[in-house]
Coordinates of C-alpha atoms in Angstrom, one line a residue:
M47 CA 114.4 -1.5 12.5
L48 CA 112.8 1.5 10.8
K49 CA 109.0 1.5 10.7
K50 CA 108.4 3.7 7.6
A51 CA 110.7 4.8 4.8
L52 CA 110.1 6.4 1.4
L53 CA 112.2 5.9 -1.7
L54 CA 111.8 8.7 -4.3
C55 CA 113.2 8.7 -7.9
N56 CA 112.5 10.3 -11.2
D57 CA 111.1 7.9 -13.8
K58 CA 113.8 8.9 -16.4
A59 CA 116.6 10.3 -14.1
G60 CA 120.2 9.3 -14.6
Q61 CA 121.7 6.5 -16.5
G62 CA 120.9 2.8 -16.5
D63 CA 117.7 0.9 -15.7
V64 CA 115.5 2.6 -13.2
Q65 CA 113.5 -0.5 -12.4
K66 CA 116.7 -2.6 -11.9
N67 CA 118.2 0.0 -9.6
I68 CA 115.0 0.2 -7.5
G69 CA 115.0 -3.6 -7.2
I70 CA 118.6 -3.7 -6.0
A71 CA 118.0 -1.0 -3.5
A72 CA 114.7 -2.3 -2.2
G73 CA 116.1 -5.7 -1.6
I74 CA 118.7 -4.2 0.8
L75 CA 116.5 -1.5 2.4
T76 CA 113.7 -3.9 3.4
E77 CA 116.2 -5.8 5.6
K78 CA 115.8 -2.9 8.1
V79 CA 112.6 -1.2 7.0
D80 CA 109.2 -2.6 7.9
D81 CA 107.2 -0.4 5.5
L82 CA 109.1 0.8 2.4
T83 CA 107.1 2.9 -0.1
I84 CA 108.5 3.7 -3.6
R85 CA 107.2 6.6 -5.6
K86 CA 108.3 8.0 -9.0
G87 CA 108.2 11.5 -10.3
K88 CA 106.9 11.7 -13.8
K89 CA 107.8 15.4 -14.5
K90 CA 109.9 18.1 -13.1
G91 CA 108.5 19.4 -9.8
D92 CA 106.7 16.1 -8.8
L93 CA 109.3 15.0 -6.2
E94 CA 109.5 18.5 -4.7
E95 CA 105.7 18.5 -4.2
M96 CA 105.8 14.9 -2.7
C97 CA 108.5 16.1 -0.2
R98 CA 106.5 19.2 0.6
K99 CA 103.5 17.0 1.6
L100 CA 105.6 14.2 3.2
D101 CA 103.9 12.0 5.7
S102 CA 105.2 12.9 9.2
E103 CA 105.6 9.2 10.0
I104 CA 108.3 8.8 7.4
E105 CA 111.5 8.2 9.4
L106 CA 113.9 7.9 6.4
L107 CA 113.7 9.5 2.9
I108 CA 115.8 7.8 0.3
I109 CA 116.5 9.9 -2.8
M110 CA 117.6 7.9 -5.8
G111 CA 119.1 10.1 -8.5
G112 CA 121.7 12.7 -9.2
D113 CA 122.3 16.3 -8.0
G114 CA 119.2 17.6 -9.7
T115 CA 117.0 15.1 -8.0
V116 CA 118.5 15.8 -4.6
H117 CA 118.0 19.6 -5.3
E118 CA 114.4 19.1 -6.1
C119 CA 113.7 17.0 -3.0
V120 CA 115.6 19.2 -0.6
N121 CA 113.6 22.2 -1.8
G122 CA 110.4 20.4 -0.8
L123 CA 111.8 19.3 2.5
N124 CA 112.9 22.8 3.3
E125 CA 109.3 23.7 3.9
L126 CA 108.8 21.1 6.6
T127 CA 109.2 21.9 10.3
A128 CA 110.8 18.5 11.1
P129 CA 112.3 16.9 7.9
P130 CA 113.2 13.2 8.2
L131 CA 116.6 11.6 8.0
I132 CA 117.8 11.7 4.3
A133 CA 119.8 9.1 2.4
I134 CA 121.0 9.4 -1.2
I135 CA 121.5 6.5 -3.7
P136 CA 123.4 8.3 -6.4
T137 CA 122.4 7.3 -10.0
G138 CA 123.0 10.6 -11.7
T139 CA 125.7 11.7 -14.1
C140 CA 128.1 13.5 -11.7
N141 CA 126.7 12.9 -8.2
D142 CA 128.8 15.7 -6.9
F143 CA 126.9 16.2 -3.6
A144 CA 127.0 12.4 -2.9
R145 CA 130.7 12.6 -3.4
A146 CA 130.9 15.3 -0.8
L147 CA 129.1 13.0 1.6
N148 CA 131.7 10.3 0.9
L149 CA 129.0 8.0 -0.5
P150 CA 129.7 5.0 -2.6
L151 CA 128.6 5.4 -6.2
T152 CA 127.1 1.9 -6.7
V153 CA 123.4 1.3 -5.9
A154 CA 124.0 -1.7 -3.6
E155 CA 126.7 0.0 -1.6
A156 CA 124.8 3.2 -1.3
A157 CA 121.7 1.4 -0.1
I158 CA 123.7 -0.3 2.6
V159 CA 125.0 3.1 3.8
A160 CA 121.4 4.4 3.7
I161 CA 120.5 2.1 6.6
N162 CA 123.8 1.4 8.3
G163 CA 125.8 4.7 7.7
Q164 CA 126.7 7.6 9.9
K165 CA 124.1 10.4 10.7
Q166 CA 125.6 13.8 10.0
K167 CA 124.2 17.3 10.1
I168 CA 125.0 18.8 6.6
D169 CA 124.9 22.4 5.5
T170 CA 122.9 23.7 2.6
G171 CA 122.8 27.1 0.9
R172 CA 120.0 29.5 0.1
V173 CA 119.8 31.5 -3.1
N174 CA 116.8 33.9 -3.0
D175 CA 114.0 31.7 -1.9
R176 CA 115.6 28.4 -3.1
T177 CA 117.8 25.8 -1.5
F178 CA 121.0 24.4 -3.0
T179 CA 123.1 21.5 -1.7
N180 CA 126.2 21.8 -3.9
F181 CA 126.6 25.1 -5.7
A182 CA 125.0 28.2 -7.2
G183 CA 126.9 30.1 -9.9
T184 CA 126.8 32.3 -13.0
G185 CA 128.9 32.8 -16.1
L186 CA 131.0 30.0 -17.5
I187 CA 129.3 27.4 -15.2
V188 CA 125.9 28.3 -16.8
D189 CA 127.2 28.3 -20.3
T190 CA 128.8 24.8 -19.7
S191 CA 125.5 23.4 -18.4
E192 CA 123.6 24.8 -21.4
N193 CA 126.1 23.6 -24.0
I194 CA 125.9 20.0 -22.9
N195 CA 124.7 17.7 -25.7
E196 CA 122.1 15.4 -24.2
E197 CA 123.1 12.5 -26.5
T198 CA 126.7 12.9 -25.5
K199 CA 125.7 13.0 -21.8
A200 CA 123.8 9.8 -22.1
L201 CA 126.7 8.0 -23.7
T202 CA 129.7 9.5 -21.8
G203 CA 128.3 10.6 -18.4
P204 CA 130.7 12.9 -16.5
L205 CA 132.9 13.2 -19.6
S206 CA 130.2 15.2 -21.2
Y207 CA 130.7 18.0 -18.7
L208 CA 134.4 18.1 -19.5
I209 CA 133.8 18.2 -23.2
S210 CA 131.3 21.0 -22.7
A211 CA 133.7 22.9 -20.4
V212 CA 136.5 22.8 -23.0
K213 CA 134.3 24.0 -25.8
T214 CA 132.8 26.8 -23.6
A215 CA 136.1 27.9 -22.2
S216 CA 137.5 28.5 -25.6
D217 CA 134.9 31.1 -26.2
S218 CA 134.2 32.4 -22.7
R219 CA 132.6 35.8 -22.2
S220 CA 133.0 38.2 -19.4
F221 CA 130.3 40.2 -17.5
H222 CA 130.4 43.1 -15.1
Y223 CA 129.6 42.3 -11.5
E224 CA 129.2 43.9 -8.1
I225 CA 129.5 41.4 -5.2
V226 CA 129.2 41.9 -1.5
I227 CA 130.8 39.1 0.5
D228 CA 130.1 39.4 4.3
G229 CA 129.9 43.1 3.9
E230 CA 133.0 43.6 1.7
T231 CA 132.1 45.1 -1.7
M232 CA 134.0 44.3 -4.9
N233 CA 133.3 44.9 -8.6
G234 CA 134.8 44.3 -12.0
E235 CA 134.8 41.9 -14.9
A236 CA 134.5 38.2 -14.4
V237 CA 133.9 35.0 -16.5
L238 CA 132.8 32.8 -13.6
I239 CA 131.4 33.4 -10.1
T240 CA 130.3 30.3 -8.1
V241 CA 129.3 29.8 -4.5
V242 CA 130.0 26.3 -3.3
N243 CA 128.8 24.2 -0.4
G244 CA 130.2 20.9 -1.5
R245 CA 133.7 20.0 -2.7
F246 CA 133.1 18.7 -6.2
I247 CA 131.9 20.2 -9.5
G248 CA 131.6 18.0 -12.6
T249 CA 133.3 15.1 -10.6
Y250 CA 136.4 17.3 -10.0
E251 CA 137.4 17.9 -6.4
L252 CA 138.2 21.6 -5.9
P253 CA 141.8 22.0 -4.6
F254 CA 141.0 24.1 -1.5
H255 CA 142.0 22.8 2.0
N256 CA 139.0 24.0 4.0
L257 CA 136.0 23.0 1.9
S258 CA 133.5 21.3 4.1
V259 CA 129.7 20.7 4.1
Q260 CA 129.7 21.0 7.9
D261 CA 131.5 24.3 8.7
G262 CA 128.6 26.7 8.6
H263 CA 130.2 28.6 5.7
L264 CA 129.9 28.8 1.9
N265 CA 133.0 29.2 -0.4
V266 CA 133.1 31.8 -3.1
F267 CA 135.2 31.4 -6.3
L268 CA 135.4 34.4 -8.6
V269 CA 137.4 34.1 -11.8
K270 CA 138.2 37.5 -13.2
E271 CA 138.5 38.4 -16.9
G272 CA 141.8 37.0 -18.1
G273 CA 142.0 34.6 -15.2
L274 CA 140.5 31.5 -16.8
A275 CA 143.7 29.9 -17.8
V276 CA 145.0 30.3 -14.3
F277 CA 141.8 28.8 -12.8
K278 CA 141.8 25.9 -15.2
E279 CA 145.4 25.1 -14.3
W280 CA 144.6 25.5 -10.6
I281 CA 141.6 23.2 -10.4
Q282 CA 143.4 20.4 -12.3
R283 CA 146.1 20.2 -9.7
K284 CA 146.2 17.1 -7.5
A285 CA 147.9 18.8 -4.6
F286 CA 145.9 21.2 -2.3
D287 CA 148.5 24.0 -2.4
A288 CA 148.5 27.8 -2.5
L289 CA 145.6 29.7 -4.1
P290 CA 146.1 31.7 -7.2
D291 CA 146.9 35.4 -6.9
E292 CA 143.8 37.5 -6.3
T293 CA 144.4 39.6 -9.3
T294 CA 143.0 36.6 -11.4
V295 CA 141.1 34.4 -9.0
I296 CA 139.4 35.2 -5.7
A297 CA 138.5 32.5 -3.2
K298 CA 136.8 33.4 0.1
T299 CA 134.6 31.8 2.7
A300 CA 131.3 33.6 3.5
K301 CA 127.9 33.4 5.2
T302 CA 126.2 36.0 3.0
I303 CA 126.7 37.0 -0.6
T304 CA 124.9 39.6 -2.7
L305 CA 125.6 39.5 -6.5
K306 CA 124.4 42.0 -9.0
T307 CA 125.4 42.1 -12.7
T308 CA 125.0 45.0 -15.2
E309 CA 123.2 42.7 -17.6
T310 CA 120.9 40.0 -16.3
E311 CA 122.8 36.7 -16.0
K312 CA 121.3 33.2 -15.7
V313 CA 122.1 31.3 -12.5
D314 CA 122.9 27.6 -12.2
T315 CA 121.9 25.8 -9.0
D316 CA 123.1 22.2 -8.6
G317 CA 123.0 21.8 -12.4
D318 CA 119.6 23.3 -12.9
V319 CA 119.4 26.7 -14.7
Y320 CA 116.2 28.5 -13.7
L321 CA 117.2 31.6 -11.7
Q322 CA 118.8 34.9 -12.7
T323 CA 120.7 37.8 -11.2
P324 CA 120.5 39.7 -9.0
I325 CA 120.7 37.1 -6.2
E326 CA 121.0 36.9 -2.4
I327 CA 122.9 33.9 -1.2
S328 CA 123.3 32.7 2.4
I329 CA 124.0 29.6 4.5
G330 CA 120.8 27.6 4.7
R331 CA 119.4 25.3 7.3
P332 CA 121.2 22.0 7.9
F333 CA 119.6 18.6 7.2
T334 CA 120.6 15.2 8.6
F335 CA 122.0 12.9 6.0
M336 CA 123.3 9.3 6.1
T337 CA 126.9 9.4 5.2
D338 CA 129.8 7.0 4.9
A339 CA 132.2 8.9 7.2
T340 CA 132.3 10.1 10.8
S341 CA 133.3 13.6 9.7
L342 CA 133.2 15.5 6.4

């Protein structure tokens, strides 16, 4: 039995009935938690502040929400010397990081994993002074996020990202970059640069053999000007076969990345757009998460 656990969620995060989801989760969690506290964030930044001031007696932090909610909480936890064990109950639109942890996507099943799953050390990334769990990127990935119609997102969920991506890709723009990947410098024109910790973006699993949230590395995907059609064809493959030719798409593993752009570009981190280039990216500190697999 756990003595103390805290469940955090945003009052309006994700789809469905927040109160109903809390009720389902609490009914399962209290079977193995003596003291379960539930707190809601009313506005952006509330959950990060709660995590930053977390009671040291909390043994398990349960985050109910999507990738943005996880992002907010982990940034607060990153300031703690000894963060607690973390569990995720995915109730967001895409839940890409939860997918990378092999978590079930229903509230009841995820709540069971939160108290009965496998403890795993999981990598994070750092971009400037912020932490990301799934990805940080610029170019097309930012334009896609910003072009999402909120009404469509509420009605169609993950499909909204696909709709936005198709619209954005048809009018994609390039930007000039200089990137240093573990000491190797490259420059040119690109439509998309993203640094990935997880394996999924917009619910799509990236077709690359060695993607892992436990390998101590990040994965860089750079789509050059004119390489968008190749990249789209590549990520839609079901087989994890050969990478595209580096004349159009570059894929590398790295521990440190420095990215500069001629014009200032917005940066998307885990679906939230609030940073801009230039950026310094590195592998971050690991956190212990409850997962549904013995290895990831």
